mmCIF file of N, CA and C in Angstrom:
data_model
loop_
_atom_site.group_PDB
_atom_site.id
_atom_site.type_symbol
_atom_site.label_atom_id
_atom_site.label_comp_id
_atom_site.label_asym_id
_atom_site.label_seq_id
_atom_site.Cartn_x
_atom_site.Cartn_y
_atom_site.Cartn_z
ATOM 1 N N MET A 1 24.582 -2.857 -3.717
ATOM 2 C CA MET A 1 23.517 -3.726 -4.368
ATOM 3 C C MET A 1 22.318 -3.873 -3.414
ATOM 4 N N GLN A 2 22.435 -4.235 -2.082
ATOM 5 C CA GLN A 2 21.440 -4.424 -1.343
ATOM 6 C C GLN A 2 20.776 -3.035 -0.963
ATOM 7 N N PHE A 3 21.257 -1.684 -1.248
ATOM 8 C CA PHE A 3 20.520 -0.734 -1.351
ATOM 9 C C PHE A 3 19.471 -0.581 -2.518
ATOM 10 N N VAL A 4 20.094 -0.976 -3.434
ATOM 11 C CA VAL A 4 19.285 -0.941 -4.481
ATOM 12 C C VAL A 4 17.853 -1.975 -4.592
ATOM 13 N N ILE A 5 18.152 -3.214 -3.962
ATOM 14 C CA ILE A 5 17.056 -4.233 -3.508
ATOM 15 C C ILE A 5 16.122 -3.528 -2.583
ATOM 16 N N SER A 6 16.590 -2.953 -1.664
ATOM 17 C CA SER A 6 15.821 -2.326 -0.399
ATOM 18 C C SER A 6 14.787 -1.182 -0.898
ATOM 19 N N VAL A 7 15.381 -0.309 -1.883
ATOM 20 C CA VAL A 7 14.595 0.525 -2.410
ATOM 21 C C VAL A 7 13.551 -0.106 -3.418
ATOM 22 N N ALA A 8 13.758 -1.036 -3.991
ATOM 23 C CA ALA A 8 12.956 -1.773 -5.229
ATOM 24 C C ALA A 8 11.771 -2.355 -4.153
ATOM 25 N N VAL A 9 12.054 -2.845 -3.240
ATOM 26 C CA VAL A 9 11.169 -3.683 -2.224
ATOM 27 C C VAL A 9 10.183 -2.369 -1.559
ATOM 28 N N ALA A 10 10.780 -1.390 -1.219
ATOM 29 C CA ALA A 10 10.122 -0.434 -0.642
ATOM 30 C C ALA A 10 8.975 0.339 -1.771
ATOM 31 N N MET A 11 9.512 0.254 -2.912
ATOM 32 C CA MET A 11 8.731 1.073 -4.257
ATOM 33 C C MET A 11 7.595 -0.293 -4.236
ATOM 34 N N LEU A 12 7.807 -1.330 -4.231
ATOM 35 C CA LEU A 12 6.896 -2.403 -4.568
ATOM 36 C C LEU A 12 5.824 -2.411 -3.241
ATOM 37 N N ALA A 13 6.460 -2.100 -1.908
ATOM 38 C CA ALA A 13 5.411 -2.242 -0.939
ATOM 39 C C ALA A 13 4.512 -0.597 -1.343
ATOM 40 N N PHE A 14 4.924 0.296 -1.581
ATOM 41 C CA PHE A 14 4.300 1.347 -1.951
ATOM 42 C C PHE A 14 3.324 0.989 -3.203
ATOM 43 N N GLY A 15 3.686 0.519 -4.293
ATOM 44 C CA GLY A 15 3.009 0.192 -5.555
ATOM 45 C C GLY A 15 1.702 -0.657 -5.273
ATOM 46 N N LEU A 16 2.070 -1.535 -4.215
ATOM 47 C CA LEU A 16 0.969 -2.666 -4.010
ATOM 48 C C LEU A 16 -0.249 -1.994 -3.177
ATOM 49 N N ASN A 17 0.293 -1.173 -2.426
ATOM 50 C CA ASN A 17 -0.829 -0.655 -1.688
ATOM 51 C C ASN A 17 -1.729 0.500 -2.016
ATOM 52 N N VAL A 18 -1.222 1.118 -3.381
ATOM 53 C CA VAL A 18 -2.167 2.221 -3.781
ATOM 54 C C VAL A 18 -3.449 1.797 -4.211
ATOM 55 N N PRO A 19 -3.501 0.512 -5.110
ATOM 56 C CA PRO A 19 -4.810 -0.054 -5.309
ATOM 57 C C PRO A 19 -5.617 -0.601 -4.142
ATOM 58 N N LEU A 20 -5.084 -0.999 -3.132
ATOM 59 C CA LEU A 20 -5.652 -1.383 -1.687
ATOM 60 C C LEU A 20 -6.131 0.034 -1.060
ATOM 61 N N GLY A 21 -5.223 1.014 -1.077
ATOM 62 C CA GLY A 21 -5.857 2.042 -0.482
ATOM 63 C C GLY A 21 -7.008 2.726 -1.381
ATOM 64 N N MET A 22 -7.085 2.742 -2.488
ATOM 65 C CA MET A 22 -8.239 2.922 -3.185
ATOM 66 C C MET A 22 -9.485 2.102 -2.857
ATOM 67 N N TRP A 23 -9.268 1.036 -2.681
ATOM 68 C CA TRP A 23 -10.499 0.089 -2.355
ATOM 69 C C TRP A 23 -10.795 0.440 -0.898
ATOM 70 N N ARG A 24 -9.732 0.808 0.064
ATOM 71 C CA ARG A 24 -9.942 0.807 1.418
ATOM 72 C C ARG A 24 -11.009 2.041 1.881
ATOM 73 N N VAL A 25 -10.922 3.026 0.826
ATOM 74 C CA VAL A 25 -11.526 4.377 1.078
ATOM 75 C C VAL A 25 -13.095 4.091 0.586
ATOM 76 N N THR A 26 -13.336 2.996 -0.226
ATOM 77 C CA THR A 26 -14.534 2.705 -0.444
ATOM 78 C C THR A 26 -15.357 1.980 0.429
ATOM 79 N N THR A 27 -14.697 1.518 1.535
ATOM 80 C CA THR A 27 -15.380 0.464 2.818
ATOM 81 C C THR A 27 -15.530 1.162 3.797
ATOM 82 N N ARG A 28 -16.474 0.657 4.688
ATOM 83 C CA ARG A 28 -16.630 1.147 5.955
ATOM 84 C C ARG A 28 -15.534 0.817 7.021
ATOM 85 N N LYS A 29 -15.316 1.832 7.921
ATOM 86 C CA LYS A 29 -14.072 1.431 8.798
ATOM 87 C C LYS A 29 -14.368 0.373 9.668
ATOM 88 N N PHE A 30 -13.507 -0.273 10.035
ATOM 89 C CA PHE A 30 -13.295 -1.473 10.799
ATOM 90 C C PHE A 30 -14.166 -2.582 10.564
ATOM 91 N N THR A 31 -14.458 -2.677 9.295
ATOM 92 C CA THR A 31 -15.387 -3.773 8.588
ATOM 93 C C THR A 31 -14.072 -4.883 8.080
ATOM 94 N N VAL A 32 -14.762 -6.248 7.782
ATOM 95 C CA VAL A 32 -13.683 -7.147 7.336
ATOM 96 C C VAL A 32 -13.046 -6.657 6.083
ATOM 97 N N GLN A 33 -13.725 -6.066 5.169
ATOM 98 C CA GLN A 33 -13.237 -5.522 3.964
ATOM 99 C C GLN A 33 -12.316 -4.441 4.182
ATOM 100 N N TRP A 34 -12.564 -3.784 5.033
ATOM 101 C CA TRP A 34 -11.485 -2.598 5.459
ATOM 102 C C TRP A 34 -10.063 -2.997 6.099
ATOM 103 N N PHE A 35 -10.312 -4.222 6.922
ATOM 104 C CA PHE A 35 -9.177 -4.832 7.431
ATOM 105 C C PHE A 35 -8.366 -5.721 6.440
ATOM 106 N N VAL A 36 -9.040 -6.196 5.478
ATOM 107 C CA VAL A 36 -8.322 -6.918 4.439
ATOM 108 C C VAL A 36 -7.676 -6.024 3.555
ATOM 109 N N ALA A 37 -8.154 -5.045 3.281
ATOM 110 C CA ALA A 37 -7.501 -3.845 2.425
ATOM 111 C C ALA A 37 -6.440 -3.348 2.997
ATOM 112 N N ILE A 38 -6.382 -3.140 4.187
ATOM 113 C CA ILE A 38 -5.128 -2.668 4.892
ATOM 114 C C ILE A 38 -3.993 -3.741 5.078
ATOM 115 N N HIS A 39 -4.322 -5.035 5.192
ATOM 116 C CA HIS A 39 -3.211 -5.949 5.399
ATOM 117 C C HIS A 39 -2.984 -6.892 4.461
ATOM 118 N N LEU A 40 -3.615 -7.056 3.316
ATOM 119 C CA LEU A 40 -3.630 -7.825 2.377
ATOM 120 C C LEU A 40 -2.096 -7.949 1.705
ATOM 121 N N ALA A 41 -1.455 -6.901 1.518
ATOM 122 C CA ALA A 41 -0.008 -6.912 1.178
ATOM 123 C C ALA A 41 1.082 -7.294 2.169
ATOM 124 N N VAL A 42 0.636 -7.237 3.306
ATOM 125 C CA VAL A 42 1.676 -7.466 4.372
ATOM 126 C C VAL A 42 2.345 -8.983 4.383
ATOM 127 N N PRO A 43 1.761 -9.907 4.134
ATOM 128 C CA PRO A 43 2.366 -11.359 4.063
ATOM 129 C C PRO A 43 3.407 -11.263 2.690
ATOM 130 N N LEU A 44 2.968 -10.695 1.653
ATOM 131 C CA LEU A 44 3.623 -10.780 0.382
ATOM 132 C C LEU A 44 4.854 -9.804 0.533
ATOM 133 N N ILE A 45 4.659 -8.702 1.011
ATOM 134 C CA ILE A 45 6.123 -7.876 1.278
ATOM 135 C C ILE A 45 6.909 -8.480 2.128
ATOM 136 N N TYR A 46 6.416 -9.018 3.422
ATOM 137 C CA TYR A 46 7.212 -10.150 4.130
ATOM 138 C C TYR A 46 8.142 -10.962 3.620
ATOM 139 N N LEU A 47 6.954 -11.790 2.624
ATOM 140 C CA LEU A 47 8.111 -12.814 1.921
ATOM 141 C C LEU A 47 9.190 -12.232 0.970
ATOM 142 N N ILE A 48 8.730 -11.164 0.383
ATOM 143 C CA ILE A 48 9.682 -10.581 -0.508
ATOM 144 C C ILE A 48 10.993 -10.065 0.275
ATOM 145 N N ARG A 49 10.732 -9.394 1.488
ATOM 146 C CA ARG A 49 11.757 -9.007 2.189
ATOM 147 C C ARG A 49 12.621 -10.115 2.847
ATOM 148 N N SER A 50 12.191 -11.249 3.389
ATOM 149 C CA SER A 50 12.913 -12.166 3.953
ATOM 150 C C SER A 50 13.462 -12.920 2.842
ATOM 151 N N SER A 51 12.969 -13.354 1.641
ATOM 152 C CA SER A 51 13.689 -14.014 0.475
ATOM 153 C C SER A 51 14.639 -12.926 -0.067
ATOM 154 N N SER A 52 14.713 -11.836 -0.079
ATOM 155 C CA SER A 52 15.608 -10.982 -0.735
ATOM 156 C C SER A 52 16.994 -10.835 0.119
ATOM 157 N N GLY A 53 17.012 -11.127 1.355
ATOM 158 C CA GLY A 53 18.050 -10.939 2.242
ATOM 159 C C GLY A 53 17.913 -9.493 2.871
ATOM 160 N N ILE A 54 16.869 -8.761 2.684
ATOM 161 C CA ILE A 54 16.851 -7.386 3.164
ATOM 162 C C ILE A 54 16.623 -7.660 4.757
ATOM 163 N N PRO A 55 17.568 -6.884 5.497
ATOM 164 C CA PRO A 55 17.493 -6.959 7.139
ATOM 165 C C PRO A 55 16.355 -6.537 7.672
ATOM 166 N N ALA A 56 16.183 -7.105 8.828
ATOM 167 C CA ALA A 56 15.016 -6.730 9.638
ATOM 168 C C ALA A 56 14.793 -5.369 9.831
ATOM 169 N N TRP A 57 15.970 -4.654 10.085
ATOM 170 C CA TRP A 57 15.696 -3.300 10.574
ATOM 171 C C TRP A 57 15.105 -2.398 9.427
ATOM 172 N N MET A 58 15.129 -2.983 8.089
ATOM 173 C CA MET A 58 14.452 -2.117 7.178
ATOM 174 C C MET A 58 12.944 -2.350 7.376
ATOM 175 N N ALA A 59 12.137 -3.129 8.275
ATOM 176 C CA ALA A 59 10.945 -3.260 8.078
ATOM 177 C C ALA A 59 10.277 -2.004 8.422
ATOM 178 N N PRO A 60 10.582 -1.069 9.180
ATOM 179 C CA PRO A 60 9.820 0.288 9.368
ATOM 180 C C PRO A 60 9.808 1.023 8.042
ATOM 181 N N VAL A 61 10.868 1.061 7.258
ATOM 182 C CA VAL A 61 10.902 1.546 6.097
ATOM 183 C C VAL A 61 9.830 1.320 5.195
ATOM 184 N N LEU A 62 9.854 -0.298 5.090
ATOM 185 C CA LEU A 62 8.743 -0.799 4.351
ATOM 186 C C LEU A 62 7.367 -0.570 4.776
ATOM 187 N N ILE A 63 7.042 -0.501 5.935
ATOM 188 C CA ILE A 63 5.805 -0.179 6.601
ATOM 189 C C ILE A 63 5.676 1.234 6.233
ATOM 190 N N ALA A 64 6.367 2.067 6.384
ATOM 191 C CA ALA A 64 6.207 3.410 5.976
ATOM 192 C C ALA A 64 5.739 3.452 4.534
ATOM 193 N N ALA A 65 6.594 2.702 3.582
ATOM 194 C CA ALA A 65 6.229 2.641 2.300
ATOM 195 C C ALA A 65 4.794 2.363 2.110
ATOM 196 N N ALA A 66 4.452 1.297 2.784
ATOM 197 C CA ALA A 66 3.000 0.709 2.709
ATOM 198 C C ALA A 66 1.852 1.787 3.117
ATOM 199 N N VAL A 67 2.278 2.484 4.136
ATOM 200 C CA VAL A 67 1.234 3.463 4.468
ATOM 201 C C VAL A 67 0.960 4.463 3.527
ATOM 202 N N LEU A 68 2.373 5.053 3.086
ATOM 203 C CA LEU A 68 2.174 5.929 2.171
ATOM 204 C C LEU A 68 1.364 5.653 0.798
ATOM 205 N N GLY A 69 1.657 4.365 0.469
ATOM 206 C CA GLY A 69 0.911 3.704 -0.584
ATOM 207 C C GLY A 69 -0.806 3.912 -0.271
ATOM 208 N N GLN A 70 -1.037 3.274 0.875
ATOM 209 C CA GLN A 70 -2.408 3.462 1.374
ATOM 210 C C GLN A 70 -2.988 4.702 1.285
ATOM 211 N N LEU A 71 -2.254 5.761 1.933
ATOM 212 C CA LEU A 71 -2.620 7.256 1.937
ATOM 213 C C LEU A 71 -2.804 7.732 0.264
ATOM 214 N N ALA A 72 -1.573 7.486 -0.464
ATOM 215 C CA ALA A 72 -1.943 7.860 -2.045
ATOM 216 C C ALA A 72 -3.115 7.208 -2.582
ATOM 217 N N GLY A 73 -3.369 6.148 -2.445
ATOM 218 C CA GLY A 73 -4.417 5.491 -3.086
ATOM 219 C C GLY A 73 -5.625 5.911 -2.509
ATOM 220 N N GLY A 74 -5.801 6.430 -1.402
ATOM 221 C CA GLY A 74 -7.182 7.042 -0.812
ATOM 222 C C GLY A 74 -7.134 8.483 -1.472
ATOM 223 N N ILE A 75 -6.183 9.005 -1.636
ATOM 224 C CA ILE A 75 -6.302 10.501 -2.145
ATOM 225 C C ILE A 75 -6.589 10.397 -3.747
ATOM 226 N N LEU A 76 -5.743 9.431 -4.380
ATOM 227 C CA LEU A 76 -6.145 9.227 -5.754
ATOM 228 C C LEU A 76 -7.666 9.015 -5.902
ATOM 229 N N LYS A 77 -8.129 8.225 -5.272
ATOM 230 C CA LYS A 77 -9.646 7.671 -5.401
ATOM 231 C C LYS A 77 -10.643 8.887 -4.859
ATOM 232 N N ASN A 78 -10.389 9.595 -3.969
ATOM 233 C CA ASN A 78 -10.901 10.788 -3.639
ATOM 234 C C ASN A 78 -10.968 11.904 -4.696
ATOM 235 N N ALA A 79 -9.758 11.946 -5.233
ATOM 236 C CA ALA A 79 -9.447 12.952 -6.237
ATOM 237 C C ALA A 79 -9.909 12.566 -7.615
ATOM 238 N N ARG A 80 -10.288 11.648 -7.887
ATOM 239 C CA ARG A 80 -11.121 11.002 -9.334
ATOM 240 C C ARG A 80 -12.489 11.576 -9.387
ATOM 241 N N PRO A 81 -12.826 12.291 -10.469
ATOM 242 C CA PRO A 81 -14.355 12.523 -10.475
ATOM 243 C C PRO A 81 -15.301 11.021 -10.738
ATOM 244 N N GLN A 82 -15.895 11.142 -9.775
ATOM 245 C CA GLN A 82 -16.841 9.975 -9.781
ATOM 246 C C GLN A 82 -17.961 9.897 -10.865
ATOM 247 N N PRO A 83 -18.675 9.030 -11.529
ATOM 248 C CA PRO A 83 -19.653 8.951 -12.696
ATOM 249 C C PRO A 83 -20.792 9.761 -12.263
ATOM 250 N N HIS A 84 -21.081 9.893 -10.937
ATOM 251 C CA HIS A 84 -22.404 10.669 -10.710
ATOM 252 C C HIS A 84 -22.021 12.261 -10.519
ATOM 253 N N ASP A 85 -20.491 12.538 -10.621
ATOM 254 C CA ASP A 85 -20.318 14.139 -10.212
ATOM 255 C C ASP A 85 -20.699 14.848 -11.636
ATOM 256 N N LYS A 86 -21.293 15.881 -11.594
ATOM 257 C CA LYS A 86 -21.825 16.682 -12.676
ATOM 258 C C LYS A 86 -20.994 18.079 -12.636
ATOM 259 N N THR A 87 -19.919 17.974 -13.055
ATOM 260 C CA THR A 87 -18.638 19.212 -12.887
ATOM 261 C C THR A 87 -18.813 19.931 -14.140
ATOM 262 N N MET A 88 -19.401 19.526 -15.063
ATOM 263 C CA MET A 88 -19.582 20.505 -16.544
ATOM 264 C C MET A 88 -21.019 21.064 -16.615
#
């Protein structure tokens, strides 16, 4: 059961970071908005991890899931045609 909870929290970390990654790519690097987009989900993921009894050694897995979510969000945002694109 602990494994299922760990996987669910990792998926949540990924899912929370996809929209944040989409936001991150629209901001300038090293600005307040960029920093917030990267770190906004961290306290929530920490609270969920600690309250669900997931051991601390799972933290790197959750961080990796969050980073992958950020990257996926950035890729999705850049792959979507923007309103000013005239591809047709």
